[in-house]
PDB file of C-alpha atoms in Angstrom:
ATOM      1  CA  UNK A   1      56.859 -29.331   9.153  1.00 39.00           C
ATOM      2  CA  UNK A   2      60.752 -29.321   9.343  1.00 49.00           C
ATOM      3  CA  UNK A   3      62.695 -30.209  12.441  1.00 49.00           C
ATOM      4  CA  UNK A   4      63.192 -26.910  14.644  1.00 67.00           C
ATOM      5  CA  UNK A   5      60.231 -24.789  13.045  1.00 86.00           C
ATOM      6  CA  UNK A   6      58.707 -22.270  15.325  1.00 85.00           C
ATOM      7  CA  UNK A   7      55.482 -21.384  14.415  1.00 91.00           C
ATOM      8  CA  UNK A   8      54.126 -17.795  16.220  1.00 95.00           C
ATOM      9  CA  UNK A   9      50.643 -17.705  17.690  1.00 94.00           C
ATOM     10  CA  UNK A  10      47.890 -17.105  15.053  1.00 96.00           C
ATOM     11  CA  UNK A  11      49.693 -18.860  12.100  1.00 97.00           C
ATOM     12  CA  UNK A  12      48.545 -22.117  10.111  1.00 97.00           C
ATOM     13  CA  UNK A  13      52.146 -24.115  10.081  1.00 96.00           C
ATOM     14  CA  UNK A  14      50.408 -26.364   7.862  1.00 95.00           C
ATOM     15  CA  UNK A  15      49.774 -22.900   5.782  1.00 97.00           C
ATOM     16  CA  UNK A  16      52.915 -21.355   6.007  1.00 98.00           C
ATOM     17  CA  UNK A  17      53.894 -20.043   1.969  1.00 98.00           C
ATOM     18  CA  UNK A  18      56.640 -22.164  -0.018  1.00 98.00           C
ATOM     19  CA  UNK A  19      57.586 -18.843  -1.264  1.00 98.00           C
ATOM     20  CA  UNK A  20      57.573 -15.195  -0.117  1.00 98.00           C
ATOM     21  CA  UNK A  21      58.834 -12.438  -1.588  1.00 98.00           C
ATOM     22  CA  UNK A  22      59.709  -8.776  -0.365  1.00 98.00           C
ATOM     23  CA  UNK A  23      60.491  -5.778  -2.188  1.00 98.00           C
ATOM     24  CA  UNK A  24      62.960  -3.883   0.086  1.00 98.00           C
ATOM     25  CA  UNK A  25      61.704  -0.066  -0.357  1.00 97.00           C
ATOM     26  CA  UNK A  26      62.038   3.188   1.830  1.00 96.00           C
ATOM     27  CA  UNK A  27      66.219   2.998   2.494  1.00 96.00           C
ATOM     28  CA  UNK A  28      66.467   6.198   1.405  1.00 95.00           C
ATOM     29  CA  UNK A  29      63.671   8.374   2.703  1.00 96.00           C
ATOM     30  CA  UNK A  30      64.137   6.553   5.861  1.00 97.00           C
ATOM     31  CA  UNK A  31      67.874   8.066   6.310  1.00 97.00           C
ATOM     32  CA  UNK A  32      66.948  11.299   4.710  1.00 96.00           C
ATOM     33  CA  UNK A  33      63.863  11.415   7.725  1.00 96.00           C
ATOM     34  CA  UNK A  34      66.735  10.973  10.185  1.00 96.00           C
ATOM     35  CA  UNK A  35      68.938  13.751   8.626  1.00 97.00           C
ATOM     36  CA  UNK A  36      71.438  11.355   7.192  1.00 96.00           C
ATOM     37  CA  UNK A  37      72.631  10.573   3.275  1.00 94.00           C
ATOM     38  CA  UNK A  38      70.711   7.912   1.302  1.00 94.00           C
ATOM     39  CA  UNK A  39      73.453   5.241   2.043  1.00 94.00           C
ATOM     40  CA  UNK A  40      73.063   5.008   5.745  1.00 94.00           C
ATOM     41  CA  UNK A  41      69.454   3.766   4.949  1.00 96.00           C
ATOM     42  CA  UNK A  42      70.998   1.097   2.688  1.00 96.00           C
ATOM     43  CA  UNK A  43      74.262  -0.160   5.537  1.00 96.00           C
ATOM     44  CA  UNK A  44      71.510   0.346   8.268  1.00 97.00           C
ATOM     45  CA  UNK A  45      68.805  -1.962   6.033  1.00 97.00           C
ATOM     46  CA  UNK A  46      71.164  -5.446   6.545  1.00 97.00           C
ATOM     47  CA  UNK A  47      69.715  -5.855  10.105  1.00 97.00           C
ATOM     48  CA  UNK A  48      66.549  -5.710   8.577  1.00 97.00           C
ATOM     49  CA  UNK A  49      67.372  -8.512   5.604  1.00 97.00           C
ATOM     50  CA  UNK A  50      69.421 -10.369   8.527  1.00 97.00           C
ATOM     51  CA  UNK A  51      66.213 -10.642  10.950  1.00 97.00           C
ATOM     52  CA  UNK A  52      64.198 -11.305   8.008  1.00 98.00           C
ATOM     53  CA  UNK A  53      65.738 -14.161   6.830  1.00 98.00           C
ATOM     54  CA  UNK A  54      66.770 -15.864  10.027  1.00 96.00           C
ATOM     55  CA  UNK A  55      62.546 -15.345  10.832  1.00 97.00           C
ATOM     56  CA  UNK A  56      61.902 -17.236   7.065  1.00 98.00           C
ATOM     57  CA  UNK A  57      63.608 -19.859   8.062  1.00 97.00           C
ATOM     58  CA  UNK A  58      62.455 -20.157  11.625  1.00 97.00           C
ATOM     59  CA  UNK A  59      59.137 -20.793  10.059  1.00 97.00           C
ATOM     60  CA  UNK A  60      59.711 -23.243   7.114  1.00 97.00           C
ATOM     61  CA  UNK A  61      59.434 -20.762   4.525  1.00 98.00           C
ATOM     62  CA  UNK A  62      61.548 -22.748   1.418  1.00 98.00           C
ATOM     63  CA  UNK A  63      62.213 -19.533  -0.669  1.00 98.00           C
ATOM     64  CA  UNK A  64      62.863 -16.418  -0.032  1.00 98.00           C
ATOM     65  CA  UNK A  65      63.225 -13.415  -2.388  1.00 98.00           C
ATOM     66  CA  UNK A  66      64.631 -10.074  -1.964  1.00 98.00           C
ATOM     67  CA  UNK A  67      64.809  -7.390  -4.425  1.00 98.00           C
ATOM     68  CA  UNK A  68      68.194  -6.085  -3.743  1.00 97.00           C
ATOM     69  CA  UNK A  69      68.508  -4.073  -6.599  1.00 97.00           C
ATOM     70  CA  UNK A  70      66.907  -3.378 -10.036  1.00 98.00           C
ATOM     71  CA  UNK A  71      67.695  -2.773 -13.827  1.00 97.00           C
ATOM     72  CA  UNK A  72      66.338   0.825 -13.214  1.00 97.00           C
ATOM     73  CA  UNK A  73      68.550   1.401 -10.354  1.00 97.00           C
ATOM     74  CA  UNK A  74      71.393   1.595 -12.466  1.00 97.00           C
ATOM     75  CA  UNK A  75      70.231   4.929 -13.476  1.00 97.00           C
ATOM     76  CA  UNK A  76      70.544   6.262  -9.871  1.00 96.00           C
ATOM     77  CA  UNK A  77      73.609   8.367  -8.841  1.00 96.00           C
ATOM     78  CA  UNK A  78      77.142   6.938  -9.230  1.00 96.00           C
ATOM     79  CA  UNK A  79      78.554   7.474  -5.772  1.00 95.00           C
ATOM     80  CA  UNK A  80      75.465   5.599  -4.458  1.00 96.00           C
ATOM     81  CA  UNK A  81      75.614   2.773  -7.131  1.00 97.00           C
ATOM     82  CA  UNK A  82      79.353   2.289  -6.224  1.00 96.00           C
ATOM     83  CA  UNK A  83      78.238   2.047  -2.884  1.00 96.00           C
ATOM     84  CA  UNK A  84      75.591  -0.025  -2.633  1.00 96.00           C
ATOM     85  CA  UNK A  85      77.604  -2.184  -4.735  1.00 97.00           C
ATOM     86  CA  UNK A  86      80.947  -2.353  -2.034  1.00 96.00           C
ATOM     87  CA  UNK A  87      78.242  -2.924   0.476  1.00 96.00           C
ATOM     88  CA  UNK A  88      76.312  -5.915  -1.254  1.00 97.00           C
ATOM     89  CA  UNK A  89      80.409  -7.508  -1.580  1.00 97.00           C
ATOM     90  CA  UNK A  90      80.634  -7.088   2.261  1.00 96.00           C
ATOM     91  CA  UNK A  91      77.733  -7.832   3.308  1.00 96.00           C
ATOM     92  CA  UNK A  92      77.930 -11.537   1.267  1.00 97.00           C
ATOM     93  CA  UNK A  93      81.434 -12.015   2.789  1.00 96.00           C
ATOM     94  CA  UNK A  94      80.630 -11.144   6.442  1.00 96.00           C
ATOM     95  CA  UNK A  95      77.365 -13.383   5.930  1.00 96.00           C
ATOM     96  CA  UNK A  96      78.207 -16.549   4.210  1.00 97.00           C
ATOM     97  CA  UNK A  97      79.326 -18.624   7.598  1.00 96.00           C
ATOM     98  CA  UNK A  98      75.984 -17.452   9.025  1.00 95.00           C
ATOM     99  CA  UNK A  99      74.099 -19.125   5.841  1.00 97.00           C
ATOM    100  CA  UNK A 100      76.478 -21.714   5.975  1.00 96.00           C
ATOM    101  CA  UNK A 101      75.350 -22.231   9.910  1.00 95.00           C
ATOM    102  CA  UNK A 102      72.115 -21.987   9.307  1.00 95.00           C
ATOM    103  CA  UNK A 103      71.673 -24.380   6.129  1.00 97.00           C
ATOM    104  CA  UNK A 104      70.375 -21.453   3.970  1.00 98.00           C
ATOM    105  CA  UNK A 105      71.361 -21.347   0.149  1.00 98.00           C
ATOM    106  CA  UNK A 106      72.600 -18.235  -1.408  1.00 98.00           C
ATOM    107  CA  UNK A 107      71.277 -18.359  -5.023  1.00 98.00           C
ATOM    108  CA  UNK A 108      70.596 -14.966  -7.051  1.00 98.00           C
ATOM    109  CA  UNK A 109      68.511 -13.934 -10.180  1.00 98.00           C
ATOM    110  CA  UNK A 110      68.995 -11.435 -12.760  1.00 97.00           C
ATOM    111  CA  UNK A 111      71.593  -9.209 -15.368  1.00 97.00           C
ATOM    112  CA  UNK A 112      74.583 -10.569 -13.054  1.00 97.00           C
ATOM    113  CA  UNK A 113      77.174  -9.604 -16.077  1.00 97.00           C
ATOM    114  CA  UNK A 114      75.993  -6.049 -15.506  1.00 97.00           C
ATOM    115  CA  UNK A 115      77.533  -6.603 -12.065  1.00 97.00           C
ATOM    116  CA  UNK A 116      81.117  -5.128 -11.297  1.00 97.00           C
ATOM    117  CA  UNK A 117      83.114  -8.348 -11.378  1.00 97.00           C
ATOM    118  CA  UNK A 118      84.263  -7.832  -7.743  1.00 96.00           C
ATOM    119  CA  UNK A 119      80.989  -8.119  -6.805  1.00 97.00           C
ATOM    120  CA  UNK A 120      79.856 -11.005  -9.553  1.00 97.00           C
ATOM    121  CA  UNK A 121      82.991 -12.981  -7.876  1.00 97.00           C
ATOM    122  CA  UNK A 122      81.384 -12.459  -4.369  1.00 97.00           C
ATOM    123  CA  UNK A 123      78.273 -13.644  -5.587  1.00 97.00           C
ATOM    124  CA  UNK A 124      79.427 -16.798  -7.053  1.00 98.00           C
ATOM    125  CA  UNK A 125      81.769 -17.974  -4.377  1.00 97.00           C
ATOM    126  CA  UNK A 126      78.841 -17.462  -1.779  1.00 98.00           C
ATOM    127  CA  UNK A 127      76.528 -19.302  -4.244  1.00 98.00           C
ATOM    128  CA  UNK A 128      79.512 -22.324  -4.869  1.00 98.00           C
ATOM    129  CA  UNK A 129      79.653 -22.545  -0.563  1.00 97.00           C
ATOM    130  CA  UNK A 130      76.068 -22.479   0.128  1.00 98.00           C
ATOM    131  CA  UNK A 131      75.457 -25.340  -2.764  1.00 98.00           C
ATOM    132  CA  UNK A 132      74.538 -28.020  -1.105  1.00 97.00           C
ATOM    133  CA  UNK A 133      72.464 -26.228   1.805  1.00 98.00           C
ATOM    134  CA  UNK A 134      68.595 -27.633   1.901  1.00 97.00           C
ATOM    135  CA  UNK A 135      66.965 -25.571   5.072  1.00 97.00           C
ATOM    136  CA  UNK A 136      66.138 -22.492   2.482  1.00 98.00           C
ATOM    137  CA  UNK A 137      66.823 -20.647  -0.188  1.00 98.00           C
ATOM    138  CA  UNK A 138      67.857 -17.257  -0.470  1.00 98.00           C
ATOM    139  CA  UNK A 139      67.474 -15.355  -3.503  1.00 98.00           C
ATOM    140  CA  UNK A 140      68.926 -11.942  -4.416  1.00 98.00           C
ATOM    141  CA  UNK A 141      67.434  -9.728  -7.415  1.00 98.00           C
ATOM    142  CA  UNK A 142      70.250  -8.172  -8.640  1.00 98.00           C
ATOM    143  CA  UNK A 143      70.184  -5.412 -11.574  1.00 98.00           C
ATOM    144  CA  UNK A 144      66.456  -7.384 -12.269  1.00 98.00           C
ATOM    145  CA  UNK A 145      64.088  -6.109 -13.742  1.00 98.00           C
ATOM    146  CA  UNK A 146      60.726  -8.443 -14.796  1.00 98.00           C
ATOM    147  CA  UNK A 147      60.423  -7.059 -18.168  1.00 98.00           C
ATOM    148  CA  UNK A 148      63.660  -7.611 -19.254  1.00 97.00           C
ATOM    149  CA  UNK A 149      63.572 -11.423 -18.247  1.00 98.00           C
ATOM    150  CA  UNK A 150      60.380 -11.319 -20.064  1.00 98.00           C
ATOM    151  CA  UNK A 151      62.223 -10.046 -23.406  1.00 98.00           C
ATOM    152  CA  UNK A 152      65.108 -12.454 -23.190  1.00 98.00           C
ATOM    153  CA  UNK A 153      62.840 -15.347 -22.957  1.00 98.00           C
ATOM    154  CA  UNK A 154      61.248 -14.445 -25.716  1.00 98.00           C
ATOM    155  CA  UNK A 155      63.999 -13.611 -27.829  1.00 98.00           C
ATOM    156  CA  UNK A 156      65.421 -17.163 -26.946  1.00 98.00           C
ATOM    157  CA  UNK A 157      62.620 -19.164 -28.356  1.00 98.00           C
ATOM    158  CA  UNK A 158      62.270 -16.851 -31.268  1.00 98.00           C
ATOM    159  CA  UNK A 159      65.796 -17.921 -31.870  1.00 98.00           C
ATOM    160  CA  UNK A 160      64.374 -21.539 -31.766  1.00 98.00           C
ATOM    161  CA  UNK A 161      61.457 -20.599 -34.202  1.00 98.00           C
ATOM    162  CA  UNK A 162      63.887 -19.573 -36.856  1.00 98.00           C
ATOM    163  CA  UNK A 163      66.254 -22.097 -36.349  1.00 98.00           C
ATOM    164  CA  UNK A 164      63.314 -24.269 -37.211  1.00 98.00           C
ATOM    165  CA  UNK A 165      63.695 -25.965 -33.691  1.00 97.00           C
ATOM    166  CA  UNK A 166      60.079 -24.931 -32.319  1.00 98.00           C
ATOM    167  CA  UNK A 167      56.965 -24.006 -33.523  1.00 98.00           C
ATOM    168  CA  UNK A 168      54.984 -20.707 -32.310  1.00 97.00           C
ATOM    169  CA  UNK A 169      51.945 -22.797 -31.486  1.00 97.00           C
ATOM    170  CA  UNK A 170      54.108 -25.439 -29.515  1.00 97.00           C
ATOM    171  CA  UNK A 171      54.908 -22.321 -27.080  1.00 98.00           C
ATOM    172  CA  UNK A 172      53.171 -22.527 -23.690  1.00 98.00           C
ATOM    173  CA  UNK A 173      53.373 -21.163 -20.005  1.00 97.00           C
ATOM    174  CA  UNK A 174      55.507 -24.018 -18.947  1.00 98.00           C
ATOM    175  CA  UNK A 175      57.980 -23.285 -21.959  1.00 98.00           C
ATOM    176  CA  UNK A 176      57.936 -19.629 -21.269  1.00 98.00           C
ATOM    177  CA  UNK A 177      58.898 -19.919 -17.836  1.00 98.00           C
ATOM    178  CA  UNK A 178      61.688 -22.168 -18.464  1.00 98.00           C
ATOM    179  CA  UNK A 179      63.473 -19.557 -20.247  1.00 98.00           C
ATOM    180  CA  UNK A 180      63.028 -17.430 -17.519  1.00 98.00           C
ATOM    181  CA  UNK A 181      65.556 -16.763 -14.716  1.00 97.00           C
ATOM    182  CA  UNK A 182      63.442 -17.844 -12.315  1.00 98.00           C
ATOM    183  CA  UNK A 183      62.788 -21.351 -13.352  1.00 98.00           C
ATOM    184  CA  UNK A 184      63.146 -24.121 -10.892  1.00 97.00           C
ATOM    185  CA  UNK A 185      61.756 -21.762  -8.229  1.00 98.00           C
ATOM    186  CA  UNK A 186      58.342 -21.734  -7.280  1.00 98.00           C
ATOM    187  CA  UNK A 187      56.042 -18.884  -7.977  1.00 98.00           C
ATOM    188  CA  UNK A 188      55.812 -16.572  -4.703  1.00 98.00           C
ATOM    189  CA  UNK A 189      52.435 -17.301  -2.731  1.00 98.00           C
ATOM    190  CA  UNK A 190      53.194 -13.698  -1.309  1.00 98.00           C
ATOM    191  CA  UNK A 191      54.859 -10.611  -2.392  1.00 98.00           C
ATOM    192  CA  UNK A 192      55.312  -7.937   0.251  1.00 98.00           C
ATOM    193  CA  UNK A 193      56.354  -4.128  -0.108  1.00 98.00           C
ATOM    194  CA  UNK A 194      58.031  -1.902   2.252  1.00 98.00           C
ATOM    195  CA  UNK A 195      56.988   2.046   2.899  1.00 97.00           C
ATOM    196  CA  UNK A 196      53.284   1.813   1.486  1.00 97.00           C
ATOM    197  CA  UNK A 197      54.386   2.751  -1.941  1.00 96.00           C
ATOM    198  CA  UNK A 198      51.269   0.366  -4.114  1.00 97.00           C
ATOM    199  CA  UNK A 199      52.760  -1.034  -7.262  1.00 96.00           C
ATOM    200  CA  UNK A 200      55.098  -4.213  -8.179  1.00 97.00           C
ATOM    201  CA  UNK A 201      58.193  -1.880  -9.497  1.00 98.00           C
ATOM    202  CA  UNK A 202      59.237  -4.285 -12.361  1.00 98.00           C
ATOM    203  CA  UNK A 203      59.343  -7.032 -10.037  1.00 98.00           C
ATOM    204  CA  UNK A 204      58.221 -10.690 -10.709  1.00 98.00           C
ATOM    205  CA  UNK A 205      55.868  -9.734 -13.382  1.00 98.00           C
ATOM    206  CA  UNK A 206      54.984 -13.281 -15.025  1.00 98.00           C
ATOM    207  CA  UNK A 207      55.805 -15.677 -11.472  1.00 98.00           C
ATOM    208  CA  UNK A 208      53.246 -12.579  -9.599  1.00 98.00           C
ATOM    209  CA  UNK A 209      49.736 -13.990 -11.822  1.00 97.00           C
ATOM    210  CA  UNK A 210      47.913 -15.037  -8.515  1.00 97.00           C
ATOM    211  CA  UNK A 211      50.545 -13.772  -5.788  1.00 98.00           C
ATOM    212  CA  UNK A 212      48.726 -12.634  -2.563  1.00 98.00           C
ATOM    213  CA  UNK A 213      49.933  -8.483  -1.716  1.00 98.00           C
ATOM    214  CA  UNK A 214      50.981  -7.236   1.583  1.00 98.00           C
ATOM    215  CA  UNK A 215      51.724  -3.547   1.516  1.00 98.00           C
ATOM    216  CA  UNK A 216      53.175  -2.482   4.517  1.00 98.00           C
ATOM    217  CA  UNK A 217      53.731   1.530   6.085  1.00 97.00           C
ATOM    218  CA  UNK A 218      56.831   1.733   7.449  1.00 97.00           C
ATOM    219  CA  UNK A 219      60.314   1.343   5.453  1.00 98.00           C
ATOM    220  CA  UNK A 220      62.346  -1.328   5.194  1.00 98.00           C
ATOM    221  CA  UNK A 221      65.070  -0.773   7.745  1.00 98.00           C
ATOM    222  CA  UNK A 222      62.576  -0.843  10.446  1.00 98.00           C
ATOM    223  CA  UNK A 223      61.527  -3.967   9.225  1.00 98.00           C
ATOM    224  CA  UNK A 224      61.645  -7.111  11.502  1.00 98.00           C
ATOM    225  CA  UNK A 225      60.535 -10.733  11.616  1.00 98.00           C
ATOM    226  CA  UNK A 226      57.558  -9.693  13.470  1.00 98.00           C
ATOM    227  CA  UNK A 227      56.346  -7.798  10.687  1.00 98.00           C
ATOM    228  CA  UNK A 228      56.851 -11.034   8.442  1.00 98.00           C
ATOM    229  CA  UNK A 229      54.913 -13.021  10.773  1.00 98.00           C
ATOM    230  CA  UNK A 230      52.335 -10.656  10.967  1.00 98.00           C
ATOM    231  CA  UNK A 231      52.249 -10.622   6.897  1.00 98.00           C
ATOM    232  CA  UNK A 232      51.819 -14.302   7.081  1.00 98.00           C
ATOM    233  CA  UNK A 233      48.801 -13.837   8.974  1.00 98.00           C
ATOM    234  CA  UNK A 234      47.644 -11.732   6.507  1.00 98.00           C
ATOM    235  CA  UNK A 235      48.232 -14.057   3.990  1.00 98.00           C
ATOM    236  CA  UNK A 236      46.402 -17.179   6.037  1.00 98.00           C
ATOM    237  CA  UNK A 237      43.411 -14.995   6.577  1.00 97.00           C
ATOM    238  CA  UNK A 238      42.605 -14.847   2.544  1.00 95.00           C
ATOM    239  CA  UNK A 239      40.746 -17.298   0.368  1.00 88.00           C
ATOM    240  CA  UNK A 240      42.936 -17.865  -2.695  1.00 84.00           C
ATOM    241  CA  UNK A 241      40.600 -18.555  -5.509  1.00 83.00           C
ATOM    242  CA  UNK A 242      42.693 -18.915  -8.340  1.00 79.00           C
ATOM    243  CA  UNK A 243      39.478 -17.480 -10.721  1.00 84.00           C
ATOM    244  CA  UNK A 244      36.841 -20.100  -9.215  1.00 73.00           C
ATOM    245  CA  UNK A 245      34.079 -18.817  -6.679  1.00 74.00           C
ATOM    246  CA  UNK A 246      34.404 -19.767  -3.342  1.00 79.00           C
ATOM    247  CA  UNK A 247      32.219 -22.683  -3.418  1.00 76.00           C
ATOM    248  CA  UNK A 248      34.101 -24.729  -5.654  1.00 70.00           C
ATOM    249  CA  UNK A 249      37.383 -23.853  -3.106  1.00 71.00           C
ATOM    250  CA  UNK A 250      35.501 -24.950  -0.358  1.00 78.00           C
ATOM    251  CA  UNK A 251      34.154 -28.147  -1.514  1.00 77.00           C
ATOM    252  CA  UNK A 252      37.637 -29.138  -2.880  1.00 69.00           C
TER     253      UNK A 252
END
């Protein structure tokens, strides 16, 4: 266990998930249930991702994951692209000391060329000043969508297959997820979902094969640690089988 984890009562520290993953859903109906416009679910959301990861790291989780914004979203109204996008830019400048403080690296996953460049820039300076940082790291989906990670992989090794550089039967999982852009970070033990809604969203498709599901009601900006800790729980109080029976997990 890492020096200055706090464990909560009814969690397994010698349990506690390399990698978790959230998808960050509900901004919007949660400002529209309080009479406001979509974007004051998405500026009033960063206390949420703040308390979340602060609560990761309190714990020894080593990765953590957020889908901050998909491939699909794109297709979503301009004024709110434009400003979600001036808000990810602030919110990486006004956090990066706070990573910095707390040993956390900034690392991110995804179309980032798609990115406005003021916001690419923000991106890669946090990423450059968080390098070296060990504690955790933090990982932002942005413009990521599962599928089309999926397609570029492949397209890269059929690139290989024609240059005569590969065979097709020398392909396997291991070379697949190398071209992927999550490689060199573990699959996530458990995905969790915001505002009930039950289905992955594009999300982690191929690293998702035996992830462990939390689907929580409420949406994200009321989201605290304490609901992490409580999805850890959840996730310590399953048997993860991996396609054996339960007999063979036990007796291993």
């Amino acid at each position: 266990m890492q020096s200055g984890v706090v464990v909560p009562a009814g969690i397994d520290p010698k349990r506690i998930p390399n990698h978790v993953a959230i998808i960050m859903d509900g901004n919007g109906r949660w400002a529209k249930q309080k009479g406001n416009q979509r974007i004051f679910g998405h500026r009033s959301a960063i206390a949420a991702v703040r308390d979340t990861v602060e609560g990761a790291a309190s714990v020894g989780i080593g990765h953590l994951t957020l889908y901050a914004f998909s491939t699909e979203n794109w297709g979503r109204p301009k004024l709110e692209v434009d400003a979600l996008m001036k808000l990810l830019v602030a919110t990486i400048r006004k956090e990066t000391d706070t990573l910095q403080k707390n040993g956390i690296r900034l690392n991110a996953i995804g179309n980032l060329a798609d990115l406005p460049a003021t916001t690419r820039r923000e991106v890669a300076e946090a990423m450059a000043a968080t390098a070296i940082n060990t504690r955790m790291t933090l990982t932002l989906a942005l413009s990521y969508g599962s599928r089309n990670d999926l397609v570029q992989a492949v397209q890269k090794l059929a690139h290989r297959v024609a240059s005569g550089q590969l065979h097709p039967e020398d392909i396997t999982e291991t070379l697949v997820a190398q071209q992927l852009s999550t490689w060199g970070i573990p699959d996530p033990e458990l995905l969790i979902r915001t505002s009930g809604e039950l289905r992955i969203s594009n999300f982690l498709l191929w690293e998702s094969a035996y992830t462990e599901f939390v689907v929580l009601d409420k949406f994200w900006p009321d989201f605290r640690r304490e609901d992490l800790f409580e999805a850890l729980r959840q996730y310590q109080s399953r048997e993860r089988r991996f396609g054996k029976i339960s007999e063979q997990i036990q007796a291993s």
